[in-house]
mmCIF file of C-alpha atoms and ligand atoms in Angstrom:
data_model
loop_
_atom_site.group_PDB
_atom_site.id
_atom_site.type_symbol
_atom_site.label_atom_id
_atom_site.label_comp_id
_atom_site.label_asym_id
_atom_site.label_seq_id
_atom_site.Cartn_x
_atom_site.Cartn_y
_atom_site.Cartn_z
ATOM 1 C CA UNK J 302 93.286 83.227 56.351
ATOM 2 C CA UNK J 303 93.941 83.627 60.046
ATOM 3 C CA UNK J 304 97.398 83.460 61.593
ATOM 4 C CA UNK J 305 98.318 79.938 62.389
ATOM 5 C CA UNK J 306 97.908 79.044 66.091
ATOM 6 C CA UNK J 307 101.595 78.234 67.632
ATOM 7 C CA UNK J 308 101.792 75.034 69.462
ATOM 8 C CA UNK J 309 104.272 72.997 72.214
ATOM 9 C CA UNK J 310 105.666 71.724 68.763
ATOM 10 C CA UNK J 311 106.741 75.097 67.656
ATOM 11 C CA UNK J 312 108.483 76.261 70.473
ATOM 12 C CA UNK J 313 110.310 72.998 70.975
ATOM 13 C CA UNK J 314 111.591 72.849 66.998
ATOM 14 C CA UNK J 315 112.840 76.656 67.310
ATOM 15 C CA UNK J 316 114.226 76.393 70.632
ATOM 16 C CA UNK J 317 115.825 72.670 69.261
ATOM 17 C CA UNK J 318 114.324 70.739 72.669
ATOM 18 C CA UNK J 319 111.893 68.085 73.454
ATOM 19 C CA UNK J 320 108.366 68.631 73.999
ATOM 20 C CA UNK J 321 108.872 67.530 77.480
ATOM 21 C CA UNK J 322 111.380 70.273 78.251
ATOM 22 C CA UNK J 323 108.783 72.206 76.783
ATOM 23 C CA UNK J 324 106.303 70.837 79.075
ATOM 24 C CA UNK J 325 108.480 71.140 82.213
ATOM 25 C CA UNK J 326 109.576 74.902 81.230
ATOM 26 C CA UNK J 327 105.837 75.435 81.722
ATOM 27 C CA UNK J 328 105.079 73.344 84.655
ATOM 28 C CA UNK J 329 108.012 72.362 86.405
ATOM 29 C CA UNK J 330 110.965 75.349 85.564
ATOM 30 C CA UNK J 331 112.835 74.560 88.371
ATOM 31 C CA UNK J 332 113.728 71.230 87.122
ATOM 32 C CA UNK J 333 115.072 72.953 84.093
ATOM 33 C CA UNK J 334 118.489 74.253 83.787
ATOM 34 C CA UNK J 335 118.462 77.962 83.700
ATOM 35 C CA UNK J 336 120.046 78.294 80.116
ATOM 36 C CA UNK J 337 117.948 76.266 78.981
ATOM 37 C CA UNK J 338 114.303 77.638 80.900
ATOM 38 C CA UNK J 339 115.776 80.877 79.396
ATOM 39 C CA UNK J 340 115.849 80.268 76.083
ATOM 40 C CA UNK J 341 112.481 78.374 75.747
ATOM 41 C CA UNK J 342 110.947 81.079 77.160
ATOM 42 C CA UNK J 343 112.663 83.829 74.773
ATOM 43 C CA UNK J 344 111.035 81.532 72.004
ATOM 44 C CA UNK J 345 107.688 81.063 73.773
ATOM 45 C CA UNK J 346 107.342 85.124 73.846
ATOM 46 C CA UNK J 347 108.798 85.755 70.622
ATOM 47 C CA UNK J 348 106.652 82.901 68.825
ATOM 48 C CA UNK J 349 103.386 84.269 70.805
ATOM 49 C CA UNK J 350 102.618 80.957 72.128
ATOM 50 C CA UNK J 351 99.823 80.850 74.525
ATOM 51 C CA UNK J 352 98.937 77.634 76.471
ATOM 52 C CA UNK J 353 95.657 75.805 75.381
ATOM 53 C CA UNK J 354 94.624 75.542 78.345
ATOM 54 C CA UNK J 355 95.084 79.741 78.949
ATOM 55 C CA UNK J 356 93.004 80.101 75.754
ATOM 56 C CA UNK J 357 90.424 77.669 77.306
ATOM 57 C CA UNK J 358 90.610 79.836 80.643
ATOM 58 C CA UNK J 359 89.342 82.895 78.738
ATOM 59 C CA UNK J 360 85.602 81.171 77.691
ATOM 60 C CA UNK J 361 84.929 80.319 81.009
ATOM 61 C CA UNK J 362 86.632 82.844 83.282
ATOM 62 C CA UNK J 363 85.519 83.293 86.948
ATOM 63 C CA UNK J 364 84.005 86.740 88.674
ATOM 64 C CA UNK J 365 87.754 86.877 90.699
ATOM 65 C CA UNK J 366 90.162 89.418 89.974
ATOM 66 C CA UNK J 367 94.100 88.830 91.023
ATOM 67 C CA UNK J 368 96.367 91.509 92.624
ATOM 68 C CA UNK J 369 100.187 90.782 92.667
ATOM 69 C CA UNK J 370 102.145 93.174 94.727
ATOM 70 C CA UNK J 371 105.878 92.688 96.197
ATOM 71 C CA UNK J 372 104.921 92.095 99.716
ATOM 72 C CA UNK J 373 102.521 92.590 102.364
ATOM 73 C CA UNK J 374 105.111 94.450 104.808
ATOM 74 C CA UNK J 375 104.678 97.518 103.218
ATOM 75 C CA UNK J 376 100.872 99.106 103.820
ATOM 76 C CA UNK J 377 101.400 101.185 100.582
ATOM 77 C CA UNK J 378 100.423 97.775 98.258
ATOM 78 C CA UNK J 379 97.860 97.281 100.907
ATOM 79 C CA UNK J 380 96.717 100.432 99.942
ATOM 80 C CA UNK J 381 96.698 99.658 96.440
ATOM 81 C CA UNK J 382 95.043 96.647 96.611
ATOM 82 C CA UNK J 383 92.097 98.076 98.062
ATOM 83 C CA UNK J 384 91.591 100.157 95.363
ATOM 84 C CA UNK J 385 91.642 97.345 93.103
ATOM 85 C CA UNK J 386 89.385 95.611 94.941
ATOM 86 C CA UNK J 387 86.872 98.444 95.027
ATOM 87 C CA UNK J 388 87.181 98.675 91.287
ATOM 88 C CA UNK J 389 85.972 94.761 91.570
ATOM 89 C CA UNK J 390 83.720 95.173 94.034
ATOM 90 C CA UNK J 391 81.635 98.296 91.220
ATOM 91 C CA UNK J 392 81.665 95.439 89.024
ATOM 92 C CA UNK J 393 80.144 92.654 91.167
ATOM 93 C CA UNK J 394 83.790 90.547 91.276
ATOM 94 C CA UNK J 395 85.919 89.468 94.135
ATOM 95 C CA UNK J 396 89.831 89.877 94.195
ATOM 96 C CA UNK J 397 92.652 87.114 95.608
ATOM 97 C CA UNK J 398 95.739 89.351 96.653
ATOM 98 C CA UNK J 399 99.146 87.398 96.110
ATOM 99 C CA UNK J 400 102.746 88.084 96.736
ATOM 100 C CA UNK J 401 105.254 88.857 93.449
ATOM 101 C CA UNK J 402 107.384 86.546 91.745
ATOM 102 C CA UNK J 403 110.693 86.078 92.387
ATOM 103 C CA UNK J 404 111.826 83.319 90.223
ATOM 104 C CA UNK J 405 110.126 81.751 87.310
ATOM 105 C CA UNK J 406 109.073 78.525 89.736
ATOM 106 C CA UNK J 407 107.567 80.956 92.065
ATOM 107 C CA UNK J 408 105.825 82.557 88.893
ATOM 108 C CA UNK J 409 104.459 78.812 87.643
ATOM 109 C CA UNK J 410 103.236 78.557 90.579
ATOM 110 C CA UNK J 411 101.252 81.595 90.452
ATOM 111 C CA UNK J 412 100.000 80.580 87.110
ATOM 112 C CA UNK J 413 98.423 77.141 88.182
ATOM 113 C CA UNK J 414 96.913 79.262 91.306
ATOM 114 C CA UNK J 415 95.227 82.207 88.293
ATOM 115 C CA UNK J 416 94.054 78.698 86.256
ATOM 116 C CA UNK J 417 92.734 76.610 88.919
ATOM 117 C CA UNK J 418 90.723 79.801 90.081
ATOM 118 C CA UNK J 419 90.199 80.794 86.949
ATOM 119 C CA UNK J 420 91.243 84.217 87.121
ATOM 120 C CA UNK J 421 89.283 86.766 85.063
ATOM 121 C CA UNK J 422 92.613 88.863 85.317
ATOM 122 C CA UNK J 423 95.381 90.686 87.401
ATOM 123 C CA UNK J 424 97.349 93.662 88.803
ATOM 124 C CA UNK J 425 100.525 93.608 88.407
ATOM 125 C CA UNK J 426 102.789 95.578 91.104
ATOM 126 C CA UNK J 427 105.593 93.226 90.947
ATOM 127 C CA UNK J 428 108.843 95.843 91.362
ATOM 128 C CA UNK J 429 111.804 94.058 90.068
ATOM 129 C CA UNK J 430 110.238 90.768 89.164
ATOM 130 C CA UNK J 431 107.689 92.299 86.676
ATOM 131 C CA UNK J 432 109.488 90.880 83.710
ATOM 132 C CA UNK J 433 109.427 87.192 84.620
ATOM 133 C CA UNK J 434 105.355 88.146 85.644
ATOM 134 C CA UNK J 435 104.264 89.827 82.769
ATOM 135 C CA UNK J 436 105.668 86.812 80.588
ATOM 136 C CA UNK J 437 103.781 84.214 82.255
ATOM 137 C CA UNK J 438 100.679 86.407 82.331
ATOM 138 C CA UNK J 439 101.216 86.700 78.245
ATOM 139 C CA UNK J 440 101.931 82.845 77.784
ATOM 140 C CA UNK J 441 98.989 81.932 79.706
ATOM 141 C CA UNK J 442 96.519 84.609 77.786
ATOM 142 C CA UNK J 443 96.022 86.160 81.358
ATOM 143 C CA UNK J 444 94.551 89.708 81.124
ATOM 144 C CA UNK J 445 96.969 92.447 82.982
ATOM 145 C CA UNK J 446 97.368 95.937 84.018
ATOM 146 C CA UNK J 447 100.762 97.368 85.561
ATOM 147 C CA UNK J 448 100.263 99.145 88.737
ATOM 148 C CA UNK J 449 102.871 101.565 90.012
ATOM 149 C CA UNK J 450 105.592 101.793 87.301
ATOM 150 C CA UNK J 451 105.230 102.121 83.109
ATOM 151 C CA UNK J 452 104.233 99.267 81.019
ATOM 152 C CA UNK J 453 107.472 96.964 80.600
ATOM 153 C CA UNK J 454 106.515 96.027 77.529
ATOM 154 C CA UNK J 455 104.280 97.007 74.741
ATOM 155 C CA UNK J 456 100.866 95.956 74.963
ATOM 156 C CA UNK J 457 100.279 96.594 78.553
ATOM 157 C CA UNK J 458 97.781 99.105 79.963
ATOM 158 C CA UNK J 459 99.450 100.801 83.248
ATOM 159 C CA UNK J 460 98.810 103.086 86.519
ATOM 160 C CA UNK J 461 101.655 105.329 87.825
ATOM 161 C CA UNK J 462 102.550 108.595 89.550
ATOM 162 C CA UNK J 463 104.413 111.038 88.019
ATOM 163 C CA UNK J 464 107.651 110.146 90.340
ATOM 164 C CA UNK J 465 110.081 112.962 88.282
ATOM 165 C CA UNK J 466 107.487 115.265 89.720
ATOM 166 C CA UNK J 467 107.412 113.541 93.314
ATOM 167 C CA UNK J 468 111.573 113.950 93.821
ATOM 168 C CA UNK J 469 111.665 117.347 92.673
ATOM 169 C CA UNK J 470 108.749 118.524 94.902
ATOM 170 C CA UNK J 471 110.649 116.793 97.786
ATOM 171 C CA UNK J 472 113.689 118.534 96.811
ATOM 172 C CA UNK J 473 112.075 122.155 96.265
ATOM 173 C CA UNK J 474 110.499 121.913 99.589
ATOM 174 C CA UNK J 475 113.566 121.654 101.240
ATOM 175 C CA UNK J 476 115.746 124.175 99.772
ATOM 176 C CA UNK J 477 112.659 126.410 100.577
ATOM 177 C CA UNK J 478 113.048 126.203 104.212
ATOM 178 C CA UNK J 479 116.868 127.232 103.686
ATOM 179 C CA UNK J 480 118.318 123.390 103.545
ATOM 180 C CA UNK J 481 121.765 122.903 101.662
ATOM 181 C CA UNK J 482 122.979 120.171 102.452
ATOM 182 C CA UNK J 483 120.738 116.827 101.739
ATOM 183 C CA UNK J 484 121.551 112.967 102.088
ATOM 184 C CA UNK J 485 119.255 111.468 99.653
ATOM 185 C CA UNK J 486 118.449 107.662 100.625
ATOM 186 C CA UNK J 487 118.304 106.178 97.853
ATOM 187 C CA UNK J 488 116.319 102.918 97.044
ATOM 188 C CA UNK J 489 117.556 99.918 94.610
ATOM 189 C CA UNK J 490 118.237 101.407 90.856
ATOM 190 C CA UNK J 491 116.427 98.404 89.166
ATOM 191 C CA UNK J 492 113.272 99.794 89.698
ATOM 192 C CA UNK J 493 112.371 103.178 87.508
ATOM 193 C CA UNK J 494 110.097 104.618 89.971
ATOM 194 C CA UNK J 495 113.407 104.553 92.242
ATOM 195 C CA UNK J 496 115.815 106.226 89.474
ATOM 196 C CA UNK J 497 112.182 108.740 88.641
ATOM 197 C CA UNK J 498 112.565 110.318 92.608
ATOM 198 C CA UNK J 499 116.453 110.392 92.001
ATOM 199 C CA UNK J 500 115.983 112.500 88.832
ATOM 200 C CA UNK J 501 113.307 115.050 89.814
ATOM 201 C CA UNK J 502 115.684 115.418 93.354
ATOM 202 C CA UNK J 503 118.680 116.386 90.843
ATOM 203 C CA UNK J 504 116.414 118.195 88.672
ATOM 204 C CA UNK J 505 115.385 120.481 91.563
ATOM 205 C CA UNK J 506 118.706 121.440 92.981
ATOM 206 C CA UNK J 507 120.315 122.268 89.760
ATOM 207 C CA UNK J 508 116.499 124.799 89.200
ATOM 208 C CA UNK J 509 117.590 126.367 92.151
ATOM 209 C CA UNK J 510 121.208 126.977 91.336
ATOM 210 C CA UNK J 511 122.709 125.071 93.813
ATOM 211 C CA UNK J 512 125.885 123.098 92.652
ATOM 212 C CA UNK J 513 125.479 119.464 92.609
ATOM 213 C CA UNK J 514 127.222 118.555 95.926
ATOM 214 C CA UNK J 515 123.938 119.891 97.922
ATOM 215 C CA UNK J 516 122.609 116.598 97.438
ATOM 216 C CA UNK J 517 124.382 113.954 98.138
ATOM 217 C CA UNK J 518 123.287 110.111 98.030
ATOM 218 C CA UNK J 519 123.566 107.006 100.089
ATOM 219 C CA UNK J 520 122.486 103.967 98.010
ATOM 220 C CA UNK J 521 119.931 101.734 99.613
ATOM 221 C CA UNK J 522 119.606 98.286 98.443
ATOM 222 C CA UNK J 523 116.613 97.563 100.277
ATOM 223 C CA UNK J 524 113.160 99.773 101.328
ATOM 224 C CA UNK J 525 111.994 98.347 104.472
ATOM 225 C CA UNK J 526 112.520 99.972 108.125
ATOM 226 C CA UNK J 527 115.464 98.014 108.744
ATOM 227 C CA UNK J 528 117.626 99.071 105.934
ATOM 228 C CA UNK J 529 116.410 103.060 107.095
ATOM 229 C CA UNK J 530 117.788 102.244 110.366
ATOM 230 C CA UNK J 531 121.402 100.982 108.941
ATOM 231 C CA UNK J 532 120.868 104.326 106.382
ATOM 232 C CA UNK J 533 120.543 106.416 109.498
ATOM 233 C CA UNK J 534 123.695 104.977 111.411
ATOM 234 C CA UNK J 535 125.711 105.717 108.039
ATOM 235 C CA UNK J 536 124.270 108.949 107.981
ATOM 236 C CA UNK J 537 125.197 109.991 111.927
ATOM 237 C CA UNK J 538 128.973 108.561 110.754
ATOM 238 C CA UNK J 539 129.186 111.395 108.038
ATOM 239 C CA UNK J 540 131.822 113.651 108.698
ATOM 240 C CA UNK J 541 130.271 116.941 107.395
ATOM 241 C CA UNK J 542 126.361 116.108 108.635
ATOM 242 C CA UNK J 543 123.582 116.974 106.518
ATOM 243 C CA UNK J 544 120.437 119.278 107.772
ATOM 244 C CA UNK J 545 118.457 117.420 105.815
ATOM 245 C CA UNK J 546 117.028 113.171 104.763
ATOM 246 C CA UNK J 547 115.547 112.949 101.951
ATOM 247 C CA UNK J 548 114.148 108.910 101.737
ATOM 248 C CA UNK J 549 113.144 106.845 98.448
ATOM 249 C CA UNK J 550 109.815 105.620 100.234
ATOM 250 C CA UNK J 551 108.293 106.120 103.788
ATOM 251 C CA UNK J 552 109.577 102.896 105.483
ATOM 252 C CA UNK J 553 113.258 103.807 105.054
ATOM 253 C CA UNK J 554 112.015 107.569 106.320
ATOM 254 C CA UNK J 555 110.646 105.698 109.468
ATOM 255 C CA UNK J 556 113.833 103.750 109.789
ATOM 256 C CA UNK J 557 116.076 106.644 109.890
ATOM 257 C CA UNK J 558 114.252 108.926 111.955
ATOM 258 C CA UNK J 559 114.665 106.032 114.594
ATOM 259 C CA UNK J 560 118.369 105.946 114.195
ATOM 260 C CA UNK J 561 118.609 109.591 114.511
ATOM 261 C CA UNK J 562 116.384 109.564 117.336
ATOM 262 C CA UNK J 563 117.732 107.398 119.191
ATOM 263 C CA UNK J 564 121.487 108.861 118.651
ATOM 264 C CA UNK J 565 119.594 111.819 120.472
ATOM 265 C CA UNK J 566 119.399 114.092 117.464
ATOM 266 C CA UNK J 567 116.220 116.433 117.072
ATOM 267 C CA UNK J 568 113.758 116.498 113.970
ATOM 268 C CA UNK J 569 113.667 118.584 112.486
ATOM 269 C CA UNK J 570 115.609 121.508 114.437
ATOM 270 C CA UNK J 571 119.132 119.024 114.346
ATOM 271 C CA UNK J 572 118.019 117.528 111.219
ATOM 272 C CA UNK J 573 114.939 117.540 108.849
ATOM 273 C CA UNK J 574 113.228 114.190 107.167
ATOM 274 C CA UNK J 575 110.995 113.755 104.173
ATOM 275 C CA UNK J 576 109.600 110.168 102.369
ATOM 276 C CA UNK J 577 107.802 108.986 99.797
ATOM 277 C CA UNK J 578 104.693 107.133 99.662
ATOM 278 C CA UNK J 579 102.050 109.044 102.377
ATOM 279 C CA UNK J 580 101.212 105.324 103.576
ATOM 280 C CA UNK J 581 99.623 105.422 106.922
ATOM 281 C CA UNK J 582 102.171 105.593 109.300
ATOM 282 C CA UNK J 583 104.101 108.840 107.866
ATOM 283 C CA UNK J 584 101.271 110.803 110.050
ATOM 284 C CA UNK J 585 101.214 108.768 112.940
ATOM 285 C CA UNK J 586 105.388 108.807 113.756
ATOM 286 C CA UNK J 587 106.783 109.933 116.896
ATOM 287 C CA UNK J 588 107.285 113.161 114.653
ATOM 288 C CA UNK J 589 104.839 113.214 111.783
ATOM 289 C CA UNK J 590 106.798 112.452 108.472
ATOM 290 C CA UNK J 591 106.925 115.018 105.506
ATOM 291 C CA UNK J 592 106.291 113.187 102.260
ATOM 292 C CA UNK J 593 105.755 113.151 98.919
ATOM 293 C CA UNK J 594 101.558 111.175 98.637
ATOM 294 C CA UNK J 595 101.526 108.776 96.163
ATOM 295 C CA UNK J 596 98.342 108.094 95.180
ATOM 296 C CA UNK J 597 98.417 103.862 95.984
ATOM 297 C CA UNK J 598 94.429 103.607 96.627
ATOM 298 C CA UNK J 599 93.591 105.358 93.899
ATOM 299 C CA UNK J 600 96.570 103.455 91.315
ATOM 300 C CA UNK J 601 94.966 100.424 92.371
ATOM 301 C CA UNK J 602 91.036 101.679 91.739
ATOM 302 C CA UNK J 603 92.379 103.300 88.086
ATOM 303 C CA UNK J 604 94.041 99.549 87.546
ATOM 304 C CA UNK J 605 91.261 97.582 88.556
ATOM 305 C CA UNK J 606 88.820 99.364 86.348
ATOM 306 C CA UNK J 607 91.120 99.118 82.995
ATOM 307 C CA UNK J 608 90.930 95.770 83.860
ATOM 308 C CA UNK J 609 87.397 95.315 84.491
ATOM 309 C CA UNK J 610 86.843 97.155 81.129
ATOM 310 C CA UNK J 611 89.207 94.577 79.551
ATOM 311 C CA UNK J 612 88.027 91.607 80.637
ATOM 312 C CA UNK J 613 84.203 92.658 81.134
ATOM 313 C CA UNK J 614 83.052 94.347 78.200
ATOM 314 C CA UNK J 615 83.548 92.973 74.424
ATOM 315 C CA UNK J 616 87.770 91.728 74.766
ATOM 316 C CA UNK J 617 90.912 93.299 75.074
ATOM 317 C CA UNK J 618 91.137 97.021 74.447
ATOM 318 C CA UNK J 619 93.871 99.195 73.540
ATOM 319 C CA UNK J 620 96.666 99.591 76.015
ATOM 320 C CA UNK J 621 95.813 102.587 78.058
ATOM 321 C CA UNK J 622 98.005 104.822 80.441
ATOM 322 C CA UNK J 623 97.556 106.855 83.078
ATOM 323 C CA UNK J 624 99.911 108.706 85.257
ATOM 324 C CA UNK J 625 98.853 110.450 88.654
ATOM 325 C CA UNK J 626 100.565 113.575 90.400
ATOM 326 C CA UNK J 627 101.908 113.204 93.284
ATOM 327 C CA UNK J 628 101.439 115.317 96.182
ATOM 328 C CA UNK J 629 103.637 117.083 99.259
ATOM 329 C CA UNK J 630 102.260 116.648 102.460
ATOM 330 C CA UNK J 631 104.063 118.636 104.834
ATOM 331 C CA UNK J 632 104.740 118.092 108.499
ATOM 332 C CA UNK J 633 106.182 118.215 111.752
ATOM 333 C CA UNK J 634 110.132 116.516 110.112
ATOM 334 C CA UNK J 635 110.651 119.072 108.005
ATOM 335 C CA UNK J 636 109.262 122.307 110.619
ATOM 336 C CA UNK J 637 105.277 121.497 109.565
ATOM 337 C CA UNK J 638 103.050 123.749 107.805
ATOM 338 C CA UNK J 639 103.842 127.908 108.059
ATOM 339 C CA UNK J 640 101.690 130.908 107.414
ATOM 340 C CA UNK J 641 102.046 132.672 104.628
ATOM 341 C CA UNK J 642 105.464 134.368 103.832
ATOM 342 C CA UNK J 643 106.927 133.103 107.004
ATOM 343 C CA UNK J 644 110.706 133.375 107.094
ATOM 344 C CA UNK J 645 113.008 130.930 106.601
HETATM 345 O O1 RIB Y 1725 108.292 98.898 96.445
HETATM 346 C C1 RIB Y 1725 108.850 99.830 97.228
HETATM 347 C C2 RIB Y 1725 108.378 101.212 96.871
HETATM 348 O O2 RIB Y 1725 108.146 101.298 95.474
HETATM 349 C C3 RIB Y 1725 107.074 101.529 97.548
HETATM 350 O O3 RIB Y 1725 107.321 102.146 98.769
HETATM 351 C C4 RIB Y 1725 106.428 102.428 96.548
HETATM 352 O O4 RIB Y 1725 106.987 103.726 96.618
HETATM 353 C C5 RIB Y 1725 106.818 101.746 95.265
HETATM 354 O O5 RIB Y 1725 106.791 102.647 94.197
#
């Protein structure tokens, strides 16, 4: 006997509301109070109920693939979703790129956008709103890969980098050329590729027997050029300056070398700079950026082909992972490449 399909009446009995709250959780959740929105859609994941019409969406799904990323501002998700749509374009499919969810109407809204195109499935590179996504993705029996941090939740196949790895090459590479003192910027802690860099930072100053102190942090709660350039200004105000920035992506790298710049300091003989991320500015600065590459094309290409796999061969498959290195790229902010057993 198969399992018994859950239906709107289900979820309204367990969650003790009318079908039209029901209704308007799905459609319309910003006419529904937020206790209320909440607890439907506890019930709605912990039932398994999928929409009909999601279920319906499957049998006659379109050749487009869907890439959600945070925003556009950044070019490393523009990276990304150019390797998804490469992994479409093998496969004969097209992809619509959309901006992440912020709030559950946002993510409806998203939804009726997947059904009304009929979305064969999506990357997901939602940061902090992945939770709220990956919900409505499940609800509506969307297919999904997570791009660019682990699976939330079981299930879900994913693309990452190794960012442990990524914070302690960072770190190693500075103590190498003789740095003791290091400001990290810091991005927000709700995302676990943020708190990954943090830990492989920590990891490599205690390997090299330095007490804790040579790193110090200044928390960020944004990752954008602007909130570099306010990072940088608290940075100059330090009493006891650092020699060295270490940044939690390459946008608040860019916006702190143009604080210190323009303050008049050198990089790197006053002070030395390194990001994350590789996107493709880090070259191109008014001093070329030392970072840590993460691997955003080739996330998105990995991603996109799970997901062709999933939703082009015979169904669903079981959740896969894969996790990319990351990669130092040195230049000109931290002193640029050196020969062979230069000096320090
Ligand atoms: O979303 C901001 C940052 O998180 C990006 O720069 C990238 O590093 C991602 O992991």
């Amino acid at each position: 006997m198969g399992r018994r399909i859950i239906g709107v009446k289900d979820v309204a009995r367990e969650a003790g509301v009318s079908l039209g709250t029901v209704s308007n959780v799905l459609n319309r959740p910003e006419i529904v109070a937020a206790t209320t929105r909440t607890r439907v859609l506890s019930v709605i994941d912990s039932l398994g109920y999928v929409r009909a019409e999601g279920a319906r969406l499957r049998e006659s799904a379109s050749r487009v693939l869907a890439v959600m990323v945070p925003d556009l501002t950044n070019p490393f998700f523009a990276a990304l979703a150019s390797g998804v749509e490469r992994a479409a374009r093998e496969a004969g499919l097209s992809v619509m790129v959309c901006t992440g969810a912020r709030d559950p109407a946002e993510s409806a809204r998203h939804m009726a956008l997947m059904s009304s195109h009929q979305v064969r499935g999506a990357v997901l590179s939602c940061g902090e709103g992945i939770g709220t996504t990956v919900s409505a993705f499940r609800r509506n029996a969307v297919p999904f890969v997570v791009a660019d941090q682990h699976a939330p939740q079981p299930g879900a196949s994913s693309v990452g980098v190794d960012d442990v790895t990524g914070g302690r090459l960072a770190v190693r590479h500075l103590v190498e050329r003789g740095h003791r003192s290091i400001v990290h910027v810091s991005g927000p802690d709700r995302l676990q590729q943020i708190r990954d860099r943090r830990r492989g930072a920590r990891a490599a100053v205690t390997a090299a027997g330095l007490a804790p102190t040579a790193l110090r942090e200044l928390s960020c709660d944004g990752l954008t050029v602007a909130a570099g350039r306010e990072a940088g200004h608290r940075v100059l105000a330090l009493a006891d300056r650092p020699t060295a920035v270490l940044c939690a992506n390459d946008l608040l790298a860019l916006g702190v070398m143009q604080a210190l710049y323009t303050a008049g300091l050198r990089i790197p003989d006053d002070i030395a700079l390194v990001g994350h991320d590789d996107i493709e500015f880090a070259g191109s600065a008014v001093v070329p950026l030392t970072t840590v590459a993460r691997p955003a094309a080739a996330m998105g290409l990995h991603a996109g082909r799970l997901l062709v796999e999933d939703t082009c061969g015979g169904g669903p498959r079981e959740p896969r992972h894969v996790v990319l290195r990351p990669e130092l790229v040195v230049r000109e902010s931290t002193g640029g490449c050196r020969s062979a057993g230069a000096g320090l």
